Amino acid sequence: MPYKTPFRTPHTTGDQADRRARALTGALAIAALVAALVALWQTQSTPLGGRSYCWGAWPEGEAPFRRGDHDRTADESAPAPGRTTGHCSLRWRGGHGLGAYEQQVDLRLGTGPRQEGERRSWLGELFGDGDIPLPDGLPGFTAASGTGALVLPESCDVDGRPSVVTLKSITALSPATTGELLVRAANKATKATSCTTLPPIRLHHAPSAPPPSETERNGCGIPGLTQGPDQNRNQSRNQNSDFHSCAVAGAQGWAARFLTTGRPRLVALFDGLTGDRPPAPGWRAHGSIDAAGALVRADCDGRPTVFTMRSGPGRTHTPLDDPREAFPRYVDAVAAQMGCAPLRAG
């Protein structure tokens, strides 16, 4: 009977160990490459196509950049499925000598605070000086200071609060540039989060302020209220059939800011803040008026509309910037301008 070699467990030779090490190294390299490609995809940056910033919304060869810009750095967190939040702080330098400058643009996506007091303060900062509405009824606005906001579709709401893309620049941008940057960022956000099936937002016309009105000389369009020399400075306003914004400045900063809008997604930002009681007897609206500010919501020719006023650091304590005096007259004037029936008796 022939002798049989006993069964033995195979052992790893030196060549086998080398092959396994090379395989492991290759797998790790592939994983690293995949991670890098994912990161490039998330920022829409490609080795051949050049880099894009802020969720891939702003290519390096387009606005807000100028030719010769350098030292660009970005700190950003991109929106993603199930995460309708994001931020991007973008900084760069440009020019030479006396023409040298530094720029920073901060972009955010979020819903703002839930708590009533904090939300009022947030909205007070969101709307600023003489905001200019985006054209074609888009739910957003820009300002000459280089700020702006654009509200995403209702399907992108979080816990009943609208999602908003906001932009703030330390150096003024034109309203047209700000509007374009907002639209590009909003489209990237909705695509990244898959929160809507609506077509991408289009900006068909550049935002622009209307020509001055005859009422502008009368206290920010409020009949019966006159302005002194200090109050007349830096006054800005914008009026539209569904959007009116005005700011009056005093000697020590802005004295009062007024806003009216009937654009549904902008109105939704104020949901839950006006209560269910009129601000005073005889009002056909819900809300409140006090020494610091006013906010009411009313039905204006079948369209929910909000009217707001805030007093600021440049307040002169004259009827022009006292909400109890100025706000009712402001509502009368703007409601009539918008074709809305009177909102208060007398």
mmCIF file of C-alpha atoms in Angstrom, residues 22-32:
data_model
loop_
_atom_site.group_PDB
_atom_site.id
_atom_site.type_symbol
_atom_site.label_atom_id
_atom_site.label_comp_id
_atom_site.label_asym_id
_atom_site.label_seq_id
_atom_site.Cartn_x
_atom_site.Cartn_y
_atom_site.Cartn_z
ATOM 1 C CA ARG A 22 0.144 44.622 -3.404
ATOM 2 C CA ALA A 23 -3.570 43.801 -3.648
ATOM 3 C CA LEU A 24 -4.281 45.593 -0.378
ATOM 4 C CA THR A 25 -2.251 48.592 -1.496
ATOM 5 C CA GLY A 26 -4.166 48.680 -4.777
ATOM 6 C CA ALA A 27 -7.511 48.472 -2.991
ATOM 7 C CA LEU A 28 -6.562 51.349 -0.699
ATOM 8 C CA ALA A 29 -5.426 53.409 -3.687
ATOM 9 C CA ILE A 30 -8.734 52.769 -5.461
ATOM 10 C CA ALA A 31 -10.666 53.754 -2.326
ATOM 11 C CA ALA A 32 -8.669 56.967 -2.052
#
